[in-house]
XYZ file of C-alpha atoms in Angstrom:
401
model
C 25.109 -0.098 -42.017
C 24.354 -0.723 -38.333
C 20.635 -0.887 -39.104
C 21.297 -3.291 -41.966
C 23.392 -5.427 -39.631
C 20.518 -5.629 -37.107
C 17.915 -6.412 -39.778
C 20.068 -9.056 -41.443
C 19.220 -11.516 -38.639
C 15.727 -10.467 -37.565
C 14.892 -13.436 -35.351
C 18.225 -13.315 -33.531
C 17.918 -9.551 -33.056
C 14.370 -9.955 -31.735
C 15.423 -12.582 -29.199
C 18.298 -10.349 -28.080
C 15.942 -7.398 -27.602
C 13.592 -9.623 -25.620
C 16.028 -9.777 -22.691
C 16.153 -5.976 -22.444
C 12.383 -5.772 -22.951
C 11.684 -8.136 -20.064
C 14.129 -6.309 -17.813
C 12.711 -2.823 -18.485
C 9.090 -4.017 -18.187
C 9.881 -5.840 -14.935
C 11.393 -2.740 -13.340
C 8.429 -0.549 -14.346
C 5.767 -3.024 -13.234
C 7.375 -4.074 -9.945
C 8.065 -0.478 -8.903
C 4.436 0.294 -9.814
C 3.237 -2.651 -7.692
C 5.337 -1.493 -4.747
C 4.059 2.059 -5.003
C 0.478 0.886 -5.533
C 0.732 -1.264 -2.425
C 2.038 1.725 -0.446
C -0.827 3.919 -1.684
C -3.412 1.256 -0.788
C -2.036 0.800 2.733
C -1.856 4.564 3.246
C -5.475 4.981 2.162
C -6.599 2.230 4.528
C -4.810 3.846 7.453
C -6.160 7.273 6.493
C -9.661 5.790 6.464
C -9.172 5.134 10.172
C -8.095 8.743 10.737
C -4.495 9.958 10.659
C -4.964 12.538 13.429
C -6.168 10.021 15.979
C -4.797 8.272 19.028
C -6.623 5.117 20.108
C -6.574 4.007 23.751
C -7.429 0.405 24.573
C -7.540 -1.351 27.956
C -4.786 -3.820 28.728
C -1.126 -3.741 29.681
C 1.428 -5.391 31.912
C 1.754 -4.466 35.542
C 2.849 -5.791 38.904
C 0.656 -8.247 40.752
C 1.112 -10.319 43.855
C 2.532 -9.707 47.310
C 5.356 -7.295 47.921
C 4.878 -5.520 44.595
C 6.861 -8.153 42.732
C 6.804 -7.872 38.975
C 4.824 -10.764 37.546
C 4.409 -9.938 33.845
C 0.740 -10.948 33.936
C -1.698 -8.966 31.863
C -4.254 -6.987 33.840
C -7.675 -8.284 32.985
C -9.568 -6.090 35.454
C -8.485 -2.743 33.959
C -11.330 -0.907 32.216
C -11.755 2.474 30.578
C -14.784 4.456 31.730
C -16.725 7.612 30.928
C -14.781 9.333 33.721
C -11.662 8.831 31.621
C -13.469 10.392 28.660
C -14.378 13.454 30.726
C -10.806 13.762 31.984
C -9.476 13.715 28.435
C -12.013 16.361 27.366
C -10.532 18.873 29.812
C -8.981 21.592 27.556
C -6.574 22.734 30.257
C -5.091 19.256 30.704
C -5.228 18.312 27.010
C -4.996 21.483 24.870
C -4.026 19.537 21.714
C -7.100 17.270 21.822
C -9.956 18.158 19.478
C -12.477 15.435 20.346
C -12.759 12.365 22.555
C -14.975 9.490 21.415
C -15.930 6.546 23.654
C -16.461 3.202 21.915
C -17.988 -0.090 23.005
C -18.033 -3.190 20.820
C -20.877 -5.674 20.937
C -20.026 -9.350 20.608
C -22.101 -11.926 18.697
C -24.780 -9.433 17.634
C -27.187 -10.795 15.023
C -29.284 -8.427 12.901
C -32.578 -9.595 11.377
C -34.984 -8.048 8.880
C -37.972 -9.710 7.213
C -36.639 -13.217 7.739
C -33.053 -12.373 6.700
C -30.361 -12.488 9.379
C -26.739 -11.387 9.408
C -24.011 -10.997 12.038
C -21.709 -8.054 11.232
C -18.035 -8.318 12.100
C -18.271 -5.081 14.088
C -21.138 -3.743 16.151
C -20.064 -0.400 17.577
C -21.721 1.768 20.185
C -20.360 5.318 20.127
C -21.141 9.038 19.910
C -21.540 11.286 16.833
C -17.927 12.507 17.072
C -16.925 9.053 15.786
C -17.967 10.189 12.282
C -15.163 12.742 12.001
C -12.556 10.989 14.121
C -12.783 7.756 12.135
C -13.624 9.406 8.791
C -16.960 7.580 8.562
C -19.495 9.677 6.614
C -22.917 8.464 5.506
C -23.871 7.827 1.900
C -27.623 7.995 2.536
C -29.685 9.200 5.476
C -27.862 10.910 8.334
C -25.756 10.260 11.397
C -27.552 10.013 14.716
C -27.230 13.087 16.933
C -26.095 13.858 20.469
C -29.803 14.006 21.269
C -30.210 10.409 20.124
C -27.380 9.360 22.416
C -28.693 11.381 25.361
C -32.228 10.076 24.778
C -31.101 6.448 24.453
C -32.872 6.281 21.072
C -32.902 3.032 19.148
C -31.342 4.159 15.869
C -28.612 2.465 13.860
C -26.210 3.058 10.969
C -25.332 0.203 8.628
C -22.287 -0.479 6.435
C -22.647 -1.468 2.795
C -21.938 -5.154 3.433
C -24.644 -5.348 6.101
C -27.176 -3.617 3.820
C -26.355 -6.014 0.989
C -26.942 -9.065 3.171
C -30.151 -7.831 4.841
C -32.064 -5.760 2.325
C -31.360 -7.240 -1.132
C -31.611 -3.973 -3.047
C -34.334 -2.377 -0.903
C -33.960 1.077 0.614
C -33.041 0.477 4.277
C -33.572 4.064 5.492
C -36.413 4.199 8.000
C -36.766 0.410 8.196
C -36.584 -1.438 11.513
C -33.966 -4.109 12.021
C -33.637 -6.215 15.138
C -30.328 -6.609 16.963
C -30.558 -9.750 19.122
C -34.320 -9.291 19.010
C -34.325 -5.553 19.884
C -35.665 -3.166 17.253
C -33.530 -0.338 15.808
C -34.554 2.157 13.115
C -32.024 2.548 10.281
C -30.998 6.220 10.257
C -28.285 6.032 7.602
C -26.061 3.936 5.361
C -22.305 4.480 5.625
C -20.074 5.235 2.666
C -18.057 2.295 1.410
C -14.466 2.021 2.654
C -13.551 -1.342 1.168
C -11.254 -3.920 2.705
C -8.560 -3.147 5.258
C -6.135 -6.059 5.032
C -8.181 -9.094 6.073
C -11.028 -6.954 7.486
C -14.052 -5.642 5.594
C -14.555 -2.068 6.806
C -18.105 -2.057 5.391
C -19.136 -4.995 7.586
C -20.193 -2.745 10.483
C -23.222 -1.467 12.381
C -23.088 1.637 14.582
C -25.597 2.639 17.284
C -25.639 5.277 20.054
C -23.331 4.466 22.965
C -26.045 4.774 25.622
C -28.476 2.527 23.749
C -25.832 -0.114 23.064
C -24.767 -0.247 26.702
C -28.378 -0.343 27.954
C -29.573 -3.128 25.667
C -26.609 -5.120 24.356
C -23.278 -4.783 26.172
C -24.129 -3.550 29.652
C -22.713 -0.526 31.445
C -20.450 -2.366 33.893
C -18.141 -3.740 31.211
C -16.526 -0.360 30.566
C -15.380 0.969 27.201
C -13.653 -1.041 24.502
C -11.741 1.972 23.196
C -11.388 5.704 23.465
C -10.610 7.470 20.183
C -8.855 10.810 20.680
C -8.633 13.178 17.710
C -5.831 15.740 17.707
C -6.397 19.284 16.459
C -3.968 18.741 13.574
C -1.578 16.130 12.216
C 1.364 18.056 13.691
C -0.105 17.857 17.182
C -0.795 14.108 17.300
C 2.362 13.316 19.275
C 1.590 16.113 21.741
C -1.955 14.772 22.129
C -0.569 11.287 22.767
C 1.703 12.640 25.509
C -1.222 14.465 27.137
C -3.426 11.371 26.994
C -0.713 9.239 28.576
C -0.109 11.839 31.286
C -3.809 12.003 32.186
C -4.519 8.256 32.208
C -1.315 6.868 33.751
C -2.071 7.943 37.369
C -5.474 6.238 37.150
C -4.477 3.173 35.141
C -1.072 1.878 36.171
C 0.281 -0.975 38.221
C 3.826 -1.401 39.466
C 4.930 1.619 37.445
C 3.562 0.210 34.168
C 0.562 1.559 32.307
C -2.386 -0.813 32.089
C -3.633 0.636 28.819
C -2.328 0.669 25.261
C -1.981 3.708 23.001
C -1.914 3.469 19.195
C -0.748 6.561 17.338
C -2.125 6.438 13.782
C 0.401 9.023 12.503
C 3.333 6.921 13.757
C 1.756 3.823 12.239
C 1.431 5.598 8.876
C 5.061 6.734 8.988
C 6.318 3.260 9.870
C 4.225 1.668 7.143
C 5.496 4.162 4.551
C 9.092 3.338 5.475
C 8.405 -0.397 5.212
C 6.683 -0.152 1.825
C 9.540 2.017 0.501
C 12.026 -0.703 1.443
C 9.744 -3.279 -0.189
C 9.606 -1.218 -3.407
C 13.398 -0.840 -3.538
C 13.769 -4.601 -3.052
C 11.360 -5.316 -5.912
C 13.202 -2.880 -8.197
C 16.554 -4.494 -7.339
C 15.238 -7.954 -8.184
C 13.847 -6.650 -11.474
C 17.148 -4.958 -12.314
C 18.840 -8.362 -12.327
C 16.856 -9.254 -15.449
C 18.293 -6.115 -17.105
C 21.778 -7.413 -16.325
C 20.902 -10.763 -17.860
C 19.563 -8.959 -20.951
C 22.839 -7.035 -21.262
C 24.811 -10.272 -21.169
C 22.598 -11.515 -23.982
C 23.454 -8.436 -26.044
C 27.189 -9.034 -25.526
C 26.844 -12.702 -26.460
C 25.039 -11.963 -29.709
C 27.434 -9.158 -30.633
C 30.401 -11.510 -30.134
C 28.740 -14.000 -32.458
C 28.112 -11.201 -34.949
C 31.757 -10.101 -34.872
C 32.894 -13.673 -35.473
C 30.483 -14.122 -38.404
C 31.524 -10.842 -40.009
C 35.284 -11.086 -39.549
C 35.932 -11.149 -43.308
C 33.641 -8.139 -43.833
C 35.605 -6.236 -41.182
C 38.887 -7.091 -42.941
C 37.613 -5.848 -46.294
C 36.380 -2.574 -44.782
C 39.710 -1.948 -43.051
C 41.625 -2.854 -46.246
C 39.807 -0.176 -48.237
C 40.382 2.527 -45.630
C 37.984 2.096 -42.686
C 39.513 3.341 -39.467
C 39.378 1.672 -36.071
C 36.842 4.287 -34.877
C 34.570 3.470 -37.854
C 34.420 -0.223 -36.982
C 34.035 0.523 -33.271
C 31.214 2.989 -33.948
C 29.356 0.581 -36.224
C 29.218 -2.299 -33.760
C 28.505 -0.026 -30.788
C 25.616 1.473 -32.749
C 24.226 -2.001 -33.419
C 24.362 -2.837 -29.697
C 22.670 0.430 -28.746
C 19.991 -0.053 -31.433
C 19.173 -3.459 -29.995
C 18.983 -2.151 -26.425
C 16.976 0.958 -27.417
C 14.442 -1.085 -29.368
C 14.178 -3.548 -26.492
C 13.850 -0.673 -24.021
C 11.007 0.947 -25.971
C 9.160 -2.370 -26.177
C 9.757 -2.831 -22.439
C 8.310 0.611 -21.661
C 5.220 -0.200 -23.734
C 4.822 -3.574 -22.000
C 5.304 -1.967 -18.570
C 2.683 0.716 -19.216
C 0.182 -1.867 -20.446
C 0.917 -4.232 -17.549
C 0.451 -1.373 -15.073
C -3.233 -1.165 -16.009
C -4.066 -4.558 -14.519
C -4.296 -5.601 -10.884
C -1.468 -7.836 -9.696
C -2.013 -10.045 -6.608
C -4.920 -7.780 -5.675
C -2.875 -4.563 -5.942
C -3.569 -1.850 -8.519
C -0.105 -0.760 -9.753
C 0.673 2.963 -9.843
C 3.233 3.593 -12.611
C 5.905 6.136 -11.669
C 7.431 8.360 -14.359
C 10.888 8.135 -12.791
C 10.827 4.335 -13.037
C 9.956 4.518 -16.766
C 12.771 6.957 -17.554
C 15.272 5.207 -15.292
C 14.493 1.719 -16.609
C 14.814 2.863 -20.231
C 18.055 4.763 -19.573
C 19.592 1.837 -17.692
C 18.494 -0.551 -20.457
C 20.288 1.524 -23.091
C 23.338 1.958 -20.848
C 23.503 -1.802 -20.246
C 23.403 -2.429 -24.002
C 26.151 0.133 -24.546
C 28.316 -1.263 -21.751
C 28.052 -4.881 -22.864
C 28.519 -3.871 -26.515
C 31.878 -2.194 -25.895
C 33.942 -5.398 -25.674
C 32.606 -7.017 -28.888
C 32.947 -3.690 -30.740
C 36.506 -3.197 -29.506
C 37.367 -6.739 -30.487
C 36.062 -6.105 -34.002
C 37.896 -2.779 -34.301
C 41.276 -4.245 -33.301
C 41.276 -7.099 -35.821
C 44.311 -6.999 -38.152
C 43.173 -6.606 -41.786
C 45.407 -9.396 -43.184
C 44.152 -11.912 -40.597
C 40.543 -10.856 -41.160
C 40.822 -11.191 -44.969
C 42.092 -14.763 -44.845
C 39.494 -15.789 -42.174
C 37.025 -18.378 -43.429
């Protein structure tokens, strides 16, 4: 009889289910978007290396007479190869696996056969950069320590640079010019995609010695030092060792004149932020479930009013209060279950498409939870109309018109 009651007004029942459907689908999709965003951010950070500590020049120290604190950034502080050697000392830094010096060339233009392109990043470094920054090659090979020691003019190109310079040609072994200086392409880097607003494939990498000799100069110092810890559990220990080694050499007025970025801490902070973001999205979506439940209660109240005479007849021929209560509760649950199933289907389909540039990752717990809450909401908001129907007095119901 409950099924017959639902099917008697198909359009009204469908519109009632629609509220639950939208609510369930919203919860599934928004939780999937939040989790997909967290996965994307985590992958981007991992592409930079999760076991690394990056040291950059710059900080706030004391300047001026009498050692007064000025709060002016130190522009003269530089990182040098002596710092690299100090950090490579296993007795002073037992948790450090590798130390990679990095210089960044500014306004470097690459040319090949009439085509020219200026990559976002032009990096001079050593072969240890490949492992520390998780930067393998797709074709060709990384340059060697011998290339760096011999000041060889070799270069590695990212996918974006290859696309803009070579137009489908094989770049391996070809000579490109960087600000007019020839470099032989030794390898093409694997694609990493975008990292926020930065294209990680828009990069060229050359030996540190060659880059300093021909493009950046030796006197400018290093742009960064990338320190790789021996394991993810030892990153914080490596950071402490790095700080201990560099602070005596690079400090002013008791303040360090260098910055340290711990990738593991960054990953942990980002994960916490994205979790909060996901919970917020799910909470907003859950409001639509509440609205859908109110819709169920509204329609069930209308149904009770329309079927008052039917209720009176049933009670007059022996139907008990529990029978009437069970019938109308069943109708409410049928509506919410049907809406929940449609919502699950819509959520799973919607999770296959990118939303605002994010590929959603559907979570099983969100599907089960959204469906269960949808049914529970229908049951909760169906109790009052069902109880109202069950408590009608037969004589009043029979004479209702």
